[in-house]
Amino acid sequence: MAKATLVQRTRSYLREGVFVEVVVWHVPASLRGSAHEFKYSMALVAGGECVLRYDNEAGKGDHRHFGTLETAYFFKDIDQLLADFTADVRGWLRDNA
């Protein structure tokens, strides 16, 4: 039986009390609700609170949390996922300077 392979695990501090954490796994089969072979969680944490998160829980599929709002996310590929997450992080940083 094939196992999941870690693709990326990083934590980057952006400023005092604010960091992003990105974890991406290549999985042997798509999670229920997703049409690709990745399991991921990307979070922006500020003051100990997760203010932005992209993830794909089994059964829920690909989605994004922004504050208390949860919306579906269209997954194209990992590069686009990272670009979209980074754009949202930059927007949050700009709005919360």
PDB file of C-alpha atoms in Angstrom:
ATOM      1  CA  MET A   1       0.000   0.000   0.000  1.00  0.00           C
ATOM      2  CA  ALA A   2       1.375   3.393  -1.022  1.00  0.00           C
ATOM      3  CA  LYS A   3       1.956   6.000   1.654  1.00  0.00           C
ATOM      4  CA  ALA A   4       1.510   9.752   1.730  1.00  0.00           C
ATOM      5  CA  THR A   5       4.631  11.767   0.923  1.00  0.00           C
ATOM      6  CA  LEU A   6       5.343  15.129   2.500  1.00  0.00           C
ATOM      7  CA  VAL A   7       5.786  17.755  -0.232  1.00  0.00           C
ATOM      8  CA  GLN A   8       6.194  20.881   1.902  1.00  0.00           C
ATOM      9  CA  ARG A   9       6.065  21.889   5.553  1.00  0.00           C
ATOM     10  CA  THR A  10       7.035  25.464   6.345  1.00  0.00           C
ATOM     11  CA  ARG A  11       6.330  28.078   8.975  1.00  0.00           C
ATOM     12  CA  SER A  12       7.276  31.655   8.147  1.00  0.00           C
ATOM     13  CA  TYR A  13       7.027  34.564  10.561  1.00  0.00           C
ATOM     14  CA  LEU A  14       5.832  37.682   8.773  1.00  0.00           C
ATOM     15  CA  ARG A  15       5.876  40.125  11.681  1.00  0.00           C
ATOM     16  CA  GLU A  16       5.432  40.106  15.456  1.00  0.00           C
ATOM     17  CA  GLY A  17       2.705  37.586  16.299  1.00  0.00           C
ATOM     18  CA  VAL A  18       1.878  36.766  12.663  1.00  0.00           C
ATOM     19  CA  PHE A  19       2.967  33.682  10.743  1.00  0.00           C
ATOM     20  CA  VAL A  20       1.928  31.413   7.891  1.00  0.00           C
ATOM     21  CA  GLU A  21       2.129  27.644   8.023  1.00  0.00           C
ATOM     22  CA  VAL A  22       1.927  25.529   4.882  1.00  0.00           C
ATOM     23  CA  VAL A  23       1.655  21.732   4.893  1.00  0.00           C
ATOM     24  CA  VAL A  24       1.178  19.773   1.653  1.00  0.00           C
ATOM     25  CA  TRP A  25       1.112  15.987   1.269  1.00  0.00           C
ATOM     26  CA  HIS A  26       0.939  13.935  -1.913  1.00  0.00           C
ATOM     27  CA  VAL A  27      -1.517  11.142  -1.129  1.00  0.00           C
ATOM     28  CA  PRO A  28      -1.953   7.846  -2.995  1.00  0.00           C
ATOM     29  CA  ALA A  29      -5.648   8.529  -3.683  1.00  0.00           C
ATOM     30  CA  SER A  30      -7.850  11.608  -3.728  1.00  0.00           C
ATOM     31  CA  LEU A  31      -9.547  12.540  -0.479  1.00  0.00           C
ATOM     32  CA  ARG A  32     -13.317  12.190  -0.518  1.00  0.00           C
ATOM     33  CA  GLY A  33     -14.603  15.503  -1.905  1.00  0.00           C
ATOM     34  CA  SER A  34     -11.401  16.399  -3.809  1.00  0.00           C
ATOM     35  CA  ALA A  35     -10.415  15.479  -7.372  1.00  0.00           C
ATOM     36  CA  HIS A  36      -6.627  15.536  -6.922  1.00  0.00           C
ATOM     37  CA  GLU A  37      -3.979  13.634  -4.982  1.00  0.00           C
ATOM     38  CA  PHE A  38      -2.984  16.286  -2.444  1.00  0.00           C
ATOM     39  CA  LYS A  39      -3.882  16.876   1.191  1.00  0.00           C
ATOM     40  CA  TYR A  40      -3.103  20.411   2.304  1.00  0.00           C
ATOM     41  CA  SER A  41      -3.546  22.989   5.015  1.00  0.00           C
ATOM     42  CA  MET A  42      -2.361  26.565   4.637  1.00  0.00           C
ATOM     43  CA  ALA A  43      -2.989  28.959   7.496  1.00  0.00           C
ATOM     44  CA  LEU A  44      -2.355  32.571   8.419  1.00  0.00           C
ATOM     45  CA  VAL A  45      -2.232  32.985  12.183  1.00  0.00           C
ATOM     46  CA  ALA A  46      -2.303  36.384  13.910  1.00  0.00           C
ATOM     47  CA  GLY A  47      -2.236  36.874  17.655  1.00  0.00           C
ATOM     48  CA  GLY A  48      -2.750  33.158  18.207  1.00  0.00           C
ATOM     49  CA  GLU A  49      -5.914  33.085  16.047  1.00  0.00           C
ATOM     50  CA  CYS A  50      -6.267  31.483  12.609  1.00  0.00           C
ATOM     51  CA  VAL A  51      -7.575  34.309  10.415  1.00  0.00           C
ATOM     52  CA  LEU A  52      -7.218  32.577   7.024  1.00  0.00           C
ATOM     53  CA  ARG A  53      -7.003  28.900   6.089  1.00  0.00           C
ATOM     54  CA  TYR A  54      -7.143  26.869   2.895  1.00  0.00           C
ATOM     55  CA  ASP A  55      -7.615  23.123   3.365  1.00  0.00           C
ATOM     56  CA  ASN A  56      -9.332  20.013   2.076  1.00  0.00           C
ATOM     57  CA  GLU A  57     -10.838  17.867   4.787  1.00  0.00           C
ATOM     58  CA  ALA A  58     -12.073  14.455   3.710  1.00  0.00           C
ATOM     59  CA  GLY A  59     -15.732  14.799   2.794  1.00  0.00           C
ATOM     60  CA  LYS A  60     -15.673  18.609   2.671  1.00  0.00           C
ATOM     61  CA  GLY A  61     -13.368  18.969  -0.304  1.00  0.00           C
ATOM     62  CA  ASP A  62     -11.333  22.040  -1.151  1.00  0.00           C
ATOM     63  CA  HIS A  63     -12.369  25.169   0.729  1.00  0.00           C
ATOM     64  CA  ARG A  64     -11.206  28.420   2.281  1.00  0.00           C
ATOM     65  CA  HIS A  65     -11.863  29.940   5.689  1.00  0.00           C
ATOM     66  CA  PHE A  66     -11.580  33.713   5.977  1.00  0.00           C
ATOM     67  CA  GLY A  67     -12.476  34.736   9.497  1.00  0.00           C
ATOM     68  CA  THR A  68     -15.795  32.999  10.166  1.00  0.00           C
ATOM     69  CA  LEU A  69     -16.710  32.727   6.469  1.00  0.00           C
ATOM     70  CA  GLU A  70     -16.154  29.372   4.713  1.00  0.00           C
ATOM     71  CA  THR A  71     -16.324  29.138   0.914  1.00  0.00           C
ATOM     72  CA  ALA A  72     -15.589  26.456  -1.678  1.00  0.00           C
ATOM     73  CA  TYR A  73     -12.226  26.677  -3.431  1.00  0.00           C
ATOM     74  CA  PHE A  74     -11.611  25.541  -7.031  1.00  0.00           C
ATOM     75  CA  PHE A  75      -8.339  23.583  -7.003  1.00  0.00           C
ATOM     76  CA  LYS A  76      -6.440  23.848 -10.304  1.00  0.00           C
ATOM     77  CA  ASP A  77      -2.947  22.826  -9.164  1.00  0.00           C
ATOM     78  CA  ILE A  78      -0.517  23.334  -6.285  1.00  0.00           C
ATOM     79  CA  ASP A  79       1.145  26.381  -7.874  1.00  0.00           C
ATOM     80  CA  GLN A  80      -2.211  28.162  -8.246  1.00  0.00           C
ATOM     81  CA  LEU A  81      -3.213  27.165  -4.713  1.00  0.00           C
ATOM     82  CA  LEU A  82      -0.032  28.707  -3.301  1.00  0.00           C
ATOM     83  CA  ALA A  83      -0.490  31.838  -5.445  1.00  0.00           C
ATOM     84  CA  ASP A  84      -4.096  32.293  -4.283  1.00  0.00           C
ATOM     85  CA  PHE A  85      -3.179  31.747  -0.635  1.00  0.00           C
ATOM     86  CA  THR A  86      -0.240  34.169  -0.906  1.00  0.00           C
ATOM     87  CA  ALA A  87      -2.476  36.824  -2.511  1.00  0.00           C
ATOM     88  CA  ASP A  88      -4.992  36.490   0.331  1.00  0.00           C
ATOM     89  CA  VAL A  89      -2.203  36.697   2.923  1.00  0.00           C
ATOM     90  CA  ARG A  90      -0.845  39.881   1.295  1.00  0.00           C
ATOM     91  CA  GLY A  91      -4.343  41.354   1.251  1.00  0.00           C
ATOM     92  CA  TRP A  92      -4.851  40.577   4.924  1.00  0.00           C
ATOM     93  CA  LEU A  93      -1.460  42.065   5.819  1.00  0.00           C
ATOM     94  CA  ARG A  94      -2.269  45.222   3.847  1.00  0.00           C
ATOM     95  CA  ASP A  95      -5.682  45.560   5.508  1.00  0.00           C
ATOM     96  CA  ASN A  96      -4.253  44.871   8.978  1.00  0.00           C
ATOM     97  CA  ALA A  97      -1.073  46.955   8.916  1.00  0.00           C
TER      98      ALA A  97
END
